[in-house]
Steps between C-alpha positions, in 0.01 A plus 500: 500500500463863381659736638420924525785770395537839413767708280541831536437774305747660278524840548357749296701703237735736699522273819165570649297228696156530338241647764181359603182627348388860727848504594629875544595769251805729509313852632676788351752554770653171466330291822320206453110477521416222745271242327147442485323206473105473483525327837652833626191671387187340668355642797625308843174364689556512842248182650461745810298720325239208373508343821270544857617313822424428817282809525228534751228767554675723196330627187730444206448541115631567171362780261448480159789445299689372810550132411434503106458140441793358759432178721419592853497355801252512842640291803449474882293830525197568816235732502594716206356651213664455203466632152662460183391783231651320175571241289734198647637187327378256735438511914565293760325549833622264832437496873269811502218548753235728529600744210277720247663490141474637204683339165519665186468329185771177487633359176531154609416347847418589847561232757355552844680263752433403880325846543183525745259790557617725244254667233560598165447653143670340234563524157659232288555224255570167758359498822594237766554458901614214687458453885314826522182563757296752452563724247243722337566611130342740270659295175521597151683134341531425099550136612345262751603635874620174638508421917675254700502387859309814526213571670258798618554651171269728323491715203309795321550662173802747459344877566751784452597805294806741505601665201831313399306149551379445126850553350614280797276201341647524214853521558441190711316330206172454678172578357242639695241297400639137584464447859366193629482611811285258657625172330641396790728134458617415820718200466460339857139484555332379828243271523183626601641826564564847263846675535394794332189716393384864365479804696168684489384655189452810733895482578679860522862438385595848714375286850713242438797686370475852565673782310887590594510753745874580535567806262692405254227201337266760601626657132312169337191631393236186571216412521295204576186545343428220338333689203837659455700151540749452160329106580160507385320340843361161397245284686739211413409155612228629740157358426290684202236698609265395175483234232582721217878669386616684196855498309627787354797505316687786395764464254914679469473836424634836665184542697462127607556516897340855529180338333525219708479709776233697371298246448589400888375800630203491276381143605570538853303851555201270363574259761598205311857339667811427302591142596833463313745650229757355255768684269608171254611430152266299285554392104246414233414175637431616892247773293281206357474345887475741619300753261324246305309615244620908539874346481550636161432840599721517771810306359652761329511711780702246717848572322492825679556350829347332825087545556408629842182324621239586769241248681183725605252296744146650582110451380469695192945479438453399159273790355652738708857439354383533186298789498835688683699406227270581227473848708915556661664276255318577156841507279665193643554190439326316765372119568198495691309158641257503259183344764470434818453150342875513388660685723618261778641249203673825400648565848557095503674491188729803537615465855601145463684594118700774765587241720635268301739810338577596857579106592264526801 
């Protein structure tokens, strides 16, 4: 059997224990700098200050800048408003009834638990409840929002704007086109029954959740227009109202998510409704699926980064895309369905490619 044993140092030349790395320095009066060690230097998080409990009837918050990607935690809280202006790690919500909520954008998961009555906007990459009633969500979710022993639940597409929101998404990795907001998976289904649905397309985020009135989140400058929202508003899983969609796909570049908008705004003032968005790599061989016979054209231009694509629906979506990008979009790069012929295998082959990347 082995056995562990250790020998101690000699000391160094002139009788001097040798000193641990960061250890101090003689200062020029002689005394001895304490030392410092990296540990030493981080910022102390107190969990008080990412933490609300057992409120009732309050309205709490955090501004901007406030948590900066930190975990946080919701718990045991009654008729309150609560908002959190920033960026978190992940959230955990538990026990809370009859609350209004806002949550910024969150890195990694929310998880909703035992909570009843409450209604919320929400931002992030995992969504999930368990043992929840009741809860009404404006949702922006890059993966499948899952629910369990849940029911009463409904959700609508993430509406909201402040200024500090975009850089928000991205310091929290999320895109703001991937949101499956209405792919609901609800792991403990009931026969014959539904434990969740959509909220009306004529939904006002600001009547379910109302802006903050104590003064100090009155400094967040919102708004809930949704043709302001950093989430383009999409139709989602919500029945078509024609036969015929487009795909547009614009490709990286430094104007890609300002012409995606543009192109947003351009459709929509026509009347035509964006069903659903995706941000996603693709290679060479996703261009000939998904491309076909324009893939050469557009493979070069894929090394540049992740395509942002747009699903138009309306009578006339096809020509209409087209002639706006021949008109808005003259210099760029753009893949247009080519006929109304080809443009639902277009839509067909894309989304499902994007699907597969995203492992939903």
């Amino acid at each position: 059997m082995g056995c562990f044993f250790s020998r101690r140092r000699k000391p160094a030349q002139g009788g001097q224990q040798p000193q641990p790395a960061g250890a101090g320095q003689e200062t020029g009066t002689g005394e001895q700098k304490a030392p410092q060690y990296s540990w030493d230097l981080r910022a102390k998080v107190d969990p008080k200050d990412y933490t609300f409990s057992g409120l009732k009837n309050e309205t709490v918050g955090r501004l901007p800048g406030k948590v900066a990607g930190q975990q946080f935690v919701i718990q045991d809280c009654e008729n309150c408003k609560i908002y959190i202006f920033d960026h978190s790690a992940t959230i955990t919500l538990d026990d809370c009834v009859n609350c209004q909520i806002f949550l910024g954008p969150i890195k990694g998961s929310v998880f909703f638990r035992d909570c009843k009555d409450c209604k919320c906007v929400v931002a992030c990459q995992q969504f999930r409840t368990r043992d929840c009633r009741k809860l009404e969500v404006f949702l922006c979710c890059a993966t499948q929002p899952i629910i369990e022993s849940s029911t009463g639940m409904k959700f609508g597409c993430f509406q909201y704007y402040y200024p500090e929101l975009a850089l928000q998404f991205k310091d929290a990795g999320l895109s703001i086109f991937n949101n499956t907001w209405s792919n609901i998976h609800d792991f403990t289904p009931a026969s014959g029954e539904n434990n969740w649905g959509l909220l009306p397309e004529t939904a006002v985020v600001q009547d379910y959740v109302p802006l903050p009135s104590s003064e100090e989140l009155k400094a967040v400058r919102i708004s809930t227009d949704a043709t302001r929202s950093i989430i383009p508003v999409t139709r989602g899983l919500r029945q078509k109202n024609s036969d015929e969609s487009c795909l547009a796909v614009f490709f990286a570049g430094d104007y890609t998510t300002a012409n995606a908008r543009k192109l947003i705004d351009e459709m929509s003032s026509k009347g035509f409704q964006l069903v659903q968005t995706k941000e996603v790599l693709m290679k060479a061989e996703d261009a000939h699926r998904v491309f076909q016979q324009s893939a050469s054209e557009f493979i070069p231009l894929l090394e540049e980064g992740p395509v942002v694509a747009l699903e138009f629906n309306g009578d006339g979506a096809v020509e209409q895309c087209q002639s706006t990008i021949n008109e808005v979009f003259s210099g760029t790069k753009v893949f247009v369905s080519e006929s109304k012929a080809s443009a639902s295998q277009d839509v067909d082959n894309f989304y499902n490619f994007a699907d597969m990347q995203m492992g939903m």
